[in-house]
CSV table of C-alpha atoms in Angstrom, one decimal:
chain,number,residue,atom,x,y,z
A,96,UNK,CA,-22.5,-17.2,15.4
A,97,UNK,CA,-18.6,-15.3,16.9
A,98,UNK,CA,-16.2,-17.6,15.1
A,99,UNK,CA,-18.6,-17.7,11.7
A,100,UNK,CA,-19.0,-13.6,12.0
A,101,UNK,CA,-15.2,-13.9,12.1
A,102,UNK,CA,-14.9,-15.4,8.8
A,103,UNK,CA,-17.0,-13.2,7.1
A,104,UNK,CA,-16.2,-10.3,8.0
A,105,UNK,CA,-13.6,-7.6,5.8
A,106,UNK,CA,-9.8,-7.7,7.7
A,107,UNK,CA,-8.1,-4.2,8.5
A,108,UNK,CA,-4.6,-4.6,9.4
A,109,UNK,CA,-3.1,-1.8,11.4
A,110,UNK,CA,0.5,-1.7,12.4
A,111,UNK,CA,0.8,-1.3,16.4
A,112,UNK,CA,3.5,1.0,18.0
A,113,UNK,CA,6.1,0.0,20.5
A,114,UNK,CA,6.6,1.5,24.1
A,115,UNK,CA,8.3,0.7,27.0
A,116,UNK,CA,6.8,-0.6,30.0
A,117,UNK,CA,9.0,-1.6,33.5
A,118,UNK,CA,11.8,-2.2,31.2
A,119,UNK,CA,9.8,-4.5,28.7
A,120,UNK,CA,9.1,-3.5,25.2
A,121,UNK,CA,5.0,-3.6,24.4
A,122,UNK,CA,3.1,-3.2,21.4
A,123,UNK,CA,-0.5,-1.1,20.9
A,124,UNK,CA,-2.7,0.7,18.9
A,125,UNK,CA,-5.0,3.4,20.5
A,126,UNK,CA,-8.5,1.9,21.5
A,127,UNK,CA,-10.6,5.2,19.5
A,128,UNK,CA,-9.1,3.2,15.8
A,129,UNK,CA,-9.7,-0.1,16.9
A,130,UNK,CA,-13.6,1.2,18.4
A,131,UNK,CA,-14.8,2.9,15.6
A,132,UNK,CA,-13.8,0.1,13.2
A,133,UNK,CA,-15.4,-2.6,14.6
A,134,UNK,CA,-18.3,-0.3,15.5
A,135,UNK,CA,-18.9,-0.2,11.3
A,136,UNK,CA,-18.7,-4.0,10.5
A,137,UNK,CA,-14.8,-4.9,10.1
A,138,UNK,CA,-12.6,-6.7,12.2
A,139,UNK,CA,-9.2,-5.4,13.6
A,140,UNK,CA,-6.1,-7.1,12.8
A,141,UNK,CA,-3.2,-5.6,14.3
A,142,UNK,CA,0.0,-6.4,12.5
A,143,UNK,CA,2.6,-6.1,15.7
A,144,UNK,CA,6.0,-4.4,15.3
A,145,UNK,CA,8.9,-7.1,15.7
A,146,UNK,CA,11.6,-7.5,13.5
A,147,UNK,CA,11.5,-9.4,10.7
A,148,UNK,CA,7.5,-9.4,9.9
A,149,UNK,CA,7.9,-7.5,7.3
A,150,UNK,CA,8.7,-10.1,5.2
A,151,UNK,CA,6.1,-11.9,6.9
A,152,UNK,CA,3.2,-10.2,5.3
A,153,UNK,CA,1.6,-12.6,2.9
A,154,UNK,CA,0.4,-14.3,6.2
A,155,UNK,CA,-1.7,-11.8,7.3
A,156,UNK,CA,-3.8,-12.4,3.8
A,157,UNK,CA,-6.3,-12.0,3.1
A,158,UNK,CA,-6.0,-8.2,3.2
A,159,UNK,CA,-9.5,-5.9,3.1
A,160,UNK,CA,-8.0,-2.9,3.8
A,161,UNK,CA,-4.9,-1.2,6.0
A,162,UNK,CA,-5.1,1.6,8.3
A,163,UNK,CA,-2.0,3.5,10.0
A,164,UNK,CA,-1.7,5.4,12.6
A,165,UNK,CA,0.4,7.3,15.2
A,166,UNK,CA,4.5,6.6,15.7
A,167,UNK,CA,7.9,7.4,15.5
A,168,UNK,CA,9.5,9.8,13.2
A,169,UNK,CA,9.7,8.4,9.7
A,170,UNK,CA,13.5,8.3,9.1
A,171,UNK,CA,14.5,10.8,6.8
A,172,UNK,CA,17.1,8.7,4.7
A,173,UNK,CA,13.7,7.4,2.6
A,174,UNK,CA,12.2,10.6,1.6
A,175,UNK,CA,14.9,14.2,2.4
A,176,UNK,CA,16.1,14.6,-0.8
A,177,UNK,CA,16.1,17.7,-0.7
A,178,UNK,CA,18.1,19.8,2.5
A,179,UNK,CA,15.8,20.5,5.4
A,180,UNK,CA,18.2,23.8,5.7
A,181,UNK,CA,18.2,22.8,9.4
A,182,UNK,CA,21.3,23.4,11.3
A,183,UNK,CA,22.6,20.6,13.3
A,184,UNK,CA,22.1,22.9,16.7
A,185,UNK,CA,18.8,23.0,15.2
A,186,UNK,CA,18.4,19.1,15.0
A,187,UNK,CA,19.7,18.7,18.3
A,188,UNK,CA,16.9,20.8,19.2
A,189,UNK,CA,13.9,19.2,17.5
A,190,UNK,CA,15.7,15.8,19.6
A,191,UNK,CA,15.7,17.2,22.7
A,192,UNK,CA,11.6,18.5,22.3
A,193,UNK,CA,10.3,15.4,20.9
A,194,UNK,CA,12.8,12.7,22.4
A,195,UNK,CA,9.8,9.7,21.9
A,196,UNK,CA,9.5,11.0,18.5
A,197,UNK,CA,12.6,11.2,16.9
A,198,UNK,CA,13.0,7.7,17.9
A,199,UNK,CA,13.4,6.3,14.6
A,200,UNK,CA,11.3,2.9,14.1
A,201,UNK,CA,13.3,1.4,11.0
A,202,UNK,CA,10.9,-2.3,11.4
A,203,UNK,CA,7.6,0.3,12.2
A,204,UNK,CA,9.0,1.9,8.5
A,205,UNK,CA,9.4,-1.4,6.8
A,206,UNK,CA,6.3,-2.5,7.8
A,207,UNK,CA,3.9,0.5,7.0
A,208,UNK,CA,5.6,1.5,3.5
A,209,UNK,CA,5.6,-2.3,2.4
A,210,UNK,CA,2.1,-2.1,3.6
A,211,UNK,CA,0.6,1.3,2.0
A,212,UNK,CA,2.5,0.2,-1.1
A,213,UNK,CA,0.9,-3.4,-1.2
A,214,UNK,CA,-2.1,-1.3,-1.0
A,215,UNK,CA,-1.4,1.1,-4.3
A,216,UNK,CA,-0.4,-1.9,-6.2
A,217,UNK,CA,-3.5,-3.5,-5.4
A,218,UNK,CA,-5.9,-1.5,-4.9
A,219,UNK,CA,-6.6,-2.4,-1.2
A,220,UNK,CA,-9.1,0.6,0.7
A,221,UNK,CA,-6.0,2.5,3.0
A,222,UNK,CA,-6.4,4.8,5.1
A,223,UNK,CA,-3.6,7.5,6.6
A,224,UNK,CA,-4.3,9.1,10.2
A,225,UNK,CA,-0.9,11.3,11.6
A,226,UNK,CA,1.9,9.3,10.9
A,227,UNK,CA,0.0,7.0,8.4
A,228,UNK,CA,-1.1,10.0,5.9
A,229,UNK,CA,3.1,10.5,6.3
A,230,UNK,CA,3.9,7.0,5.5
A,231,UNK,CA,1.1,7.4,2.3
A,232,UNK,CA,3.1,10.5,1.4
A,233,UNK,CA,6.6,8.8,1.6
A,234,UNK,CA,5.1,5.9,-0.6
A,235,UNK,CA,4.3,7.3,-3.2
A,236,UNK,CA,7.4,9.8,-3.4
A,237,UNK,CA,5.7,12.7,-1.2
A,238,UNK,CA,8.4,14.4,1.3
A,239,UNK,CA,8.4,15.9,5.1
A,240,UNK,CA,9.1,18.5,7.1
A,241,UNK,CA,11.8,17.3,10.0
A,242,UNK,CA,10.0,19.5,12.0
A,243,UNK,CA,7.1,22.0,11.3
A,244,UNK,CA,7.8,24.5,13.4
A,245,UNK,CA,11.2,25.1,12.4
A,246,UNK,CA,11.3,24.8,8.9
A,247,UNK,CA,7.8,26.6,8.2
A,248,UNK,CA,7.7,29.3,10.2
A,249,UNK,CA,10.9,30.2,8.4
A,250,UNK,CA,8.8,30.8,5.1
A,251,UNK,CA,5.0,31.4,6.4
A,252,UNK,CA,3.0,34.3,6.3
A,253,UNK,CA,0.1,33.2,7.8
A,254,UNK,CA,-0.3,32.8,11.4
A,255,UNK,CA,2.0,30.9,13.7
A,256,UNK,CA,0.0,27.2,14.4
A,257,UNK,CA,0.4,25.5,16.9
A,258,UNK,CA,0.3,21.8,16.3
A,259,UNK,CA,1.3,19.8,18.9
A,260,UNK,CA,0.1,20.4,23.0
A,261,UNK,CA,2.8,18.0,25.0
A,262,UNK,CA,-0.1,18.9,27.5
A,263,UNK,CA,-3.0,18.8,26.4
A,264,UNK,CA,-2.9,15.4,23.8
A,265,UNK,CA,-6.7,15.3,23.8
A,266,UNK,CA,-8.1,18.6,24.1
A,267,UNK,CA,-5.9,20.9,22.0
A,268,UNK,CA,-7.6,22.2,18.8
A,269,UNK,CA,-6.2,24.5,16.0
A,270,UNK,CA,-8.6,25.7,12.2
A,271,UNK,CA,-8.1,24.4,9.6
A,272,UNK,CA,-9.7,25.2,6.6
A,273,UNK,CA,-11.5,22.8,4.5
A,274,UNK,CA,-12.1,22.3,0.3
A,275,UNK,CA,-14.8,22.2,-1.1
A,276,UNK,CA,-15.9,19.9,-3.2
A,277,UNK,CA,-13.9,17.2,-1.3
A,278,UNK,CA,-14.3,14.4,1.2
A,279,UNK,CA,-13.6,16.2,4.5
A,280,UNK,CA,-15.6,18.9,3.0
A,281,UNK,CA,-19.1,16.6,2.5
A,282,UNK,CA,-18.3,15.0,5.9
A,283,UNK,CA,-18.5,18.2,7.8
A,284,UNK,CA,-20.1,20.5,5.7
A,285,UNK,CA,-23.0,20.5,8.4
A,286,UNK,CA,-21.0,22.4,10.7
A,287,UNK,CA,-18.7,24.4,8.2
A,288,UNK,CA,-20.6,28.0,8.5
A,289,UNK,CA,-19.3,29.9,5.1
A,290,UNK,CA,-16.0,30.3,6.0
A,291,UNK,CA,-15.7,26.5,5.8
A,292,UNK,CA,-13.1,26.0,9.0
A,293,UNK,CA,-12.9,23.3,12.0
A,294,UNK,CA,-10.9,23.0,14.5
A,295,UNK,CA,-9.1,19.7,14.6
A,296,UNK,CA,-7.1,18.0,17.3
A,297,UNK,CA,-3.4,17.3,16.1
A,298,UNK,CA,-0.2,16.0,17.4
A,299,UNK,CA,3.0,16.2,15.4
A,300,UNK,CA,5.9,17.9,14.8
A,301,UNK,CA,6.4,16.8,11.1
A,302,UNK,CA,4.2,17.7,7.9
A,303,UNK,CA,3.6,17.4,4.7
A,304,UNK,CA,6.3,19.5,2.7
A,305,UNK,CA,5.6,18.0,-0.8
A,306,UNK,CA,2.4,16.3,-1.1
A,307,UNK,CA,3.1,13.1,-4.4
A,308,UNK,CA,1.9,14.6,-7.4
A,309,UNK,CA,-1.3,11.2,-7.4
A,310,UNK,CA,-3.0,13.2,-4.5
A,311,UNK,CA,-5.6,16.1,-3.9
A,312,UNK,CA,-5.6,18.6,-0.5
A,313,UNK,CA,-8.2,17.8,1.4
A,314,UNK,CA,-8.4,20.6,4.7
A,315,UNK,CA,-5.2,23.2,4.8
A,316,UNK,CA,-4.2,24.6,8.8
A,317,UNK,CA,-3.7,28.6,8.3
A,318,UNK,CA,0.3,28.1,8.1
A,319,UNK,CA,0.0,26.5,4.7
A,320,UNK,CA,0.4,23.4,6.3
A,321,UNK,CA,-1.8,20.3,4.6
A,322,UNK,CA,-3.8,19.0,7.1
A,323,UNK,CA,-5.4,16.3,4.4
A,324,UNK,CA,-5.4,14.9,1.4
A,325,UNK,CA,-6.6,12.0,-1.0
A,326,UNK,CA,-6.5,10.5,-4.8
A,327,UNK,CA,-9.5,11.4,-6.4
A,328,UNK,CA,-8.6,8.9,-9.0
A,329,UNK,CA,-9.5,6.4,-5.7
A,330,UNK,CA,-12.1,7.3,-4.0
A,331,UNK,CA,-15.3,5.6,-4.6
A,332,UNK,CA,-16.2,4.0,-0.7
A,333,UNK,CA,-19.3,2.3,-2.8
A,334,UNK,CA,-16.9,0.7,-5.4
A,335,UNK,CA,-14.1,-0.7,-2.5
A,336,UNK,CA,-11.6,2.2,-3.5
A,337,UNK,CA,-10.0,4.5,-0.8
A,338,UNK,CA,-6.6,5.9,-0.8
A,339,UNK,CA,-6.6,8.7,1.8
A,340,UNK,CA,-4.3,10.7,4.3
A,341,UNK,CA,-5.4,13.0,7.7
A,342,UNK,CA,-2.8,14.8,9.8
A,343,UNK,CA,-5.1,15.2,12.3
A,344,UNK,CA,-7.1,12.9,14.5
A,345,UNK,CA,-11.0,13.3,14.1
A,346,UNK,CA,-11.2,9.9,16.5
A,347,UNK,CA,-9.9,11.9,19.6
A,348,UNK,CA,-12.1,15.0,18.7
A,349,UNK,CA,-14.3,14.4,21.3
A,350,UNK,CA,-15.9,16.8,23.8
A,351,UNK,CA,-14.0,17.2,27.4
A,352,UNK,CA,-15.1,14.3,30.0
A,353,UNK,CA,-17.7,12.5,27.3
A,354,UNK,CA,-17.4,10.3,23.8
A,355,UNK,CA,-19.7,13.2,21.9
A,356,UNK,CA,-18.2,14.3,18.7
A,357,UNK,CA,-17.3,17.3,18.6
A,358,UNK,CA,-19.1,18.0,14.5
A,359,UNK,CA,-20.8,14.9,13.7
A,360,UNK,CA,-18.4,14.1,10.7
A,361,UNK,CA,-15.8,12.9,12.5
A,362,UNK,CA,-16.7,9.2,12.4
A,363,UNK,CA,-16.9,9.6,8.4
A,364,UNK,CA,-13.9,9.4,7.4
A,365,UNK,CA,-13.6,5.2,9.2
A,366,UNK,CA,-17.3,4.8,8.3
A,367,UNK,CA,-16.5,5.5,4.9
A,368,UNK,CA,-13.0,3.7,4.9
A,369,UNK,CA,-14.6,0.7,6.4
A,370,UNK,CA,-17.7,0.5,4.1
A,371,UNK,CA,-14.9,0.5,0.5
A,372,UNK,CA,-13.3,-2.0,3.2
A,373,UNK,CA,-16.7,-4.1,2.9
A,374,UNK,CA,-16.9,-3.2,-0.8
A,375,UNK,CA,-13.5,-4.3,-1.4
A,376,UNK,CA,-13.7,-7.6,0.3
A,377,UNK,CA,-17.4,-8.3,-1.8
A,378,UNK,CA,-15.5,-7.0,-5.1
A,379,UNK,CA,-12.4,-10.4,-4.2
A,380,UNK,CA,-15.1,-12.6,-3.0
A,381,UNK,CA,-16.5,-12.3,-6.5
A,382,UNK,CA,-13.9,-12.5,-8.6
A,383,UNK,CA,-12.9,-15.7,-6.4
A,384,UNK,CA,-15.6,-17.3,-6.8
A,385,UNK,CA,-15.9,-16.8,-10.9
A,386,UNK,CA,-12.4,-18.4,-11.1
A,387,UNK,CA,-13.6,-21.3,-8.9
A,388,UNK,CA,-16.4,-21.9,-11.2
A,389,UNK,CA,-13.9,-21.4,-14.9
A,390,UNK,CA,-14.2,-25.2,-16.3
A,391,UNK,CA,-12.4,-26.0,-19.8
A,392,UNK,CA,-15.0,-27.7,-22.3
A,393,UNK,CA,-13.0,-30.8,-24.4
A,394,UNK,CA,-12.2,-29.1,-26.8
A,395,UNK,CA,-10.0,-26.4,-25.0
A,396,UNK,CA,-9.1,-29.0,-22.5
A,397,UNK,CA,-7.3,-30.8,-25.3
A,398,UNK,CA,-5.4,-28.2,-26.7
A,399,UNK,CA,-4.2,-27.2,-23.1
A,400,UNK,CA,-2.8,-30.6,-22.9
A,401,UNK,CA,-1.3,-30.1,-26.7
A,402,UNK,CA,0.8,-27.3,-25.4
A,403,UNK,CA,2.1,-28.6,-22.0
A,404,UNK,CA,3.0,-31.6,-24.4
A,405,UNK,CA,4.5,-29.5,-26.5
A,406,UNK,CA,6.5,-28.1,-23.8
A,407,UNK,CA,7.2,-30.5,-21.6
A,408,UNK,CA,9.6,-31.9,-24.8
A,409,UNK,CA,10.9,-28.6,-25.9
A,410,UNK,CA,11.6,-28.1,-22.1
A,411,UNK,CA,13.3,-31.7,-22.4
A,412,UNK,CA,15.0,-30.7,-25.4
A,413,UNK,CA,16.3,-27.4,-24.2
A,414,UNK,CA,17.9,-28.6,-20.9
A,415,UNK,CA,19.6,-31.3,-22.3
A,416,UNK,CA,20.8,-30.3,-25.5
A,417,UNK,CA,20.1,-33.8,-27.0
A,418,UNK,CA,18.5,-33.8,-30.6
A,419,UNK,CA,14.7,-34.5,-30.5
A,420,UNK,CA,14.1,-37.6,-31.2
A,421,UNK,CA,12.3,-38.2,-34.6
A,422,UNK,CA,9.2,-40.0,-32.7
A,423,UNK,CA,8.4,-36.7,-30.7
A,424,UNK,CA,8.4,-34.0,-33.6
A,425,UNK,CA,4.4,-34.3,-34.5
A,426,UNK,CA,3.6,-33.9,-30.7
A,427,UNK,CA,6.3,-30.7,-30.8
A,428,UNK,CA,4.6,-29.4,-34.4
A,429,UNK,CA,1.0,-29.6,-32.6
A,430,UNK,CA,2.3,-26.7,-29.8
A,431,UNK,CA,3.5,-25.0,-33.0
A,432,UNK,CA,0.6,-25.4,-35.1
A,433,UNK,CA,-1.4,-24.2,-31.9
A,434,UNK,CA,0.4,-21.2,-31.3
A,435,UNK,CA,0.4,-19.7,-34.6
A,436,UNK,CA,-3.4,-20.5,-35.2
A,437,UNK,CA,-4.3,-18.7,-31.8
A,438,UNK,CA,-6.0,-15.3,-34.4
A,439,UNK,CA,-7.6,-13.8,-30.4
A,440,UNK,CA,-4.9,-11.8,-29.8
A,441,UNK,CA,-3.3,-8.5,-31.5
A,442,UNK,CA,-1.2,-8.9,-34.5
A,443,UNK,CA,1.8,-8.1,-32.9
A,444,UNK,CA,1.1,-11.0,-30.5
A,445,UNK,CA,0.3,-13.3,-33.2
A,446,UNK,CA,3.9,-12.9,-34.5
A,447,UNK,CA,5.2,-13.6,-30.6
A,448,UNK,CA,3.3,-16.7,-31.0
A,449,UNK,CA,4.8,-17.8,-33.9
A,450,UNK,CA,8.5,-16.8,-33.2
A,451,UNK,CA,7.2,-19.2,-30.3
A,452,UNK,CA,6.1,-21.5,-32.6
A,453,UNK,CA,9.6,-21.2,-34.6
A,454,UNK,CA,11.3,-22.1,-31.2
A,455,UNK,CA,9.5,-25.0,-30.5
A,456,UNK,CA,10.2,-26.4,-34.0
A,457,UNK,CA,14.1,-25.5,-33.9
A,458,UNK,CA,15.4,-26.5,-30.6
A,459,UNK,CA,19.0,-26.3,-31.1
A,460,UNK,CA,18.2,-22.2,-30.6
A,461,UNK,CA,17.2,-22.5,-27.0
A,462,UNK,CA,21.2,-24.0,-26.3
A,463,UNK,CA,22.1,-20.8,-27.3
A,464,UNK,CA,19.7,-18.6,-25.5
A,465,UNK,CA,21.0,-21.1,-22.1
A,466,UNK,CA,24.4,-19.4,-22.7
A,467,UNK,CA,23.1,-15.7,-22.6
A,468,UNK,CA,20.8,-16.5,-19.9
A,469,UNK,CA,23.5,-18.1,-17.6
A,470,UNK,CA,25.4,-15.3,-17.9
A,471,UNK,CA,22.4,-12.5,-17.9
A,472,UNK,CA,21.2,-15.0,-14.2
A,473,UNK,CA,25.4,-14.3,-13.1
A,474,UNK,CA,25.0,-10.9,-13.1
A,475,UNK,CA,21.6,-10.4,-11.7
A,476,UNK,CA,23.2,-12.4,-9.3
A,477,UNK,CA,25.6,-10.0,-8.8
A,478,UNK,CA,23.6,-7.2,-8.6
A,479,UNK,CA,20.9,-8.3,-6.8
A,480,UNK,CA,23.9,-9.2,-3.9
A,481,UNK,CA,24.6,-5.4,-3.7
A,482,UNK,CA,20.7,-5.0,-2.4
A,483,UNK,CA,19.2,-4.5,0.7
A,484,UNK,CA,17.0,-7.3,2.3
A,485,UNK,CA,14.3,-4.6,1.7
A,486,UNK,CA,15.2,-4.3,-1.8
A,487,UNK,CA,15.5,-7.7,-2.4
A,488,UNK,CA,12.3,-8.5,-0.9
A,489,UNK,CA,10.5,-5.2,-2.9
A,490,UNK,CA,11.5,-7.0,-6.0
A,491,UNK,CA,9.9,-10.7,-4.8
A,492,UNK,CA,6.9,-9.1,-3.9
A,493,UNK,CA,6.4,-7.2,-7.6
A,494,UNK,CA,7.7,-10.6,-9.3
A,495,UNK,CA,5.2,-12.8,-7.1
A,496,UNK,CA,1.9,-10.0,-8.0
A,497,UNK,CA,3.5,-10.2,-11.8
A,498,UNK,CA,3.2,-14.0,-11.9
A,499,UNK,CA,-0.4,-14.3,-10.2
A,500,UNK,CA,-1.5,-11.5,-13.3
A,501,UNK,CA,-0.2,-13.6,-15.8
A,502,UNK,CA,-2.2,-16.8,-14.3
A,503,UNK,CA,-5.3,-15.1,-14.4
A,504,UNK,CA,-4.4,-12.8,-17.7
A,505,UNK,CA,-3.6,-16.6,-19.1
A,506,UNK,CA,-7.1,-18.8,-18.0
A,507,UNK,CA,-9.3,-16.0,-19.0
A,508,UNK,CA,-8.3,-16.5,-22.5
A,509,UNK,CA,-8.0,-20.1,-22.6
A,510,UNK,CA,-11.5,-19.3,-21.4
A,511,UNK,CA,-12.1,-16.6,-24.1
A,512,UNK,CA,-10.5,-18.8,-27.1
């Protein structure tokens, strides 16, 4: 029965964090995260933080959700186009105070930023906790404070807030003010007593400085730091939509020496996230089933073969540079006529198809374009030769996605015609 469940339950990817134990690297994920994901009906799939994994993320498909949680500071070069205003002495002091967090892990950055961008491109449900919320903000163009205490205190007019207590990891709490009519408000509504305040657990020395434009804040610390945000246009768990970041740790907000939560709303982020993950999986599965059931009738199949034959002939002429045999002209003409007779598209698209039909008739023009394409290809190769591995990976992922979209749209148009 367990093996059957593993094939039907939705998959949530979680990236591990690297630590050193007995002079060897160990990857781990906090058990609270895993317990909550499992308890609400999804399967956590741990993505190991090892070199090269950011190039292998397609191997983890299908991906129905992504949860990113705690970890080291994000490489400032990925977001800090603004000057932090910190002196070299202050930066050195920050490194001494937060040694384990300021040890930047670029491999983890690459894996998690690619996963965040994948979720944003495909509308895959995403929940970011602590560092995960910072990754989400950076992926969307936001920035971070390199150190909340030193940067925020310089401009803070509110009370000072301790966001990290090394001696009281699970027990530390500080107040946050909840924004009305947001998901956090709905989760903790029963616990709010008119002042819209709850006390949360946090363990971080960085945080959101400039929130990316697509997001809306859900909670603020008294010093003004954003403690939660979401995309209201991508939040509807019942429809498989969920894009959110929480700087605080609801999974660790438990009463001393018990597993009982501080508030009934603490596990709601995970509950609603998994609800969205399940809905997303159902949506993906239904789309896949519909695609498999599509069949062309005889007339459409005949048209499809005409297109394939016509463009196959045109390709051969294009590649060889030879004149087209007269015996093939009728086949080429049939494809051009089909393209020009397509009336299921807009006027602009029809004109484009007519141009394509004319190009099929006059294969000589392909030779001129071939020379131009060769020049463009050389320029493109030169430009891409200067790109980093990560940039090339992003570019390849983008065109792979566009290819899938084109295939799906083409198939729908063929069925509809």
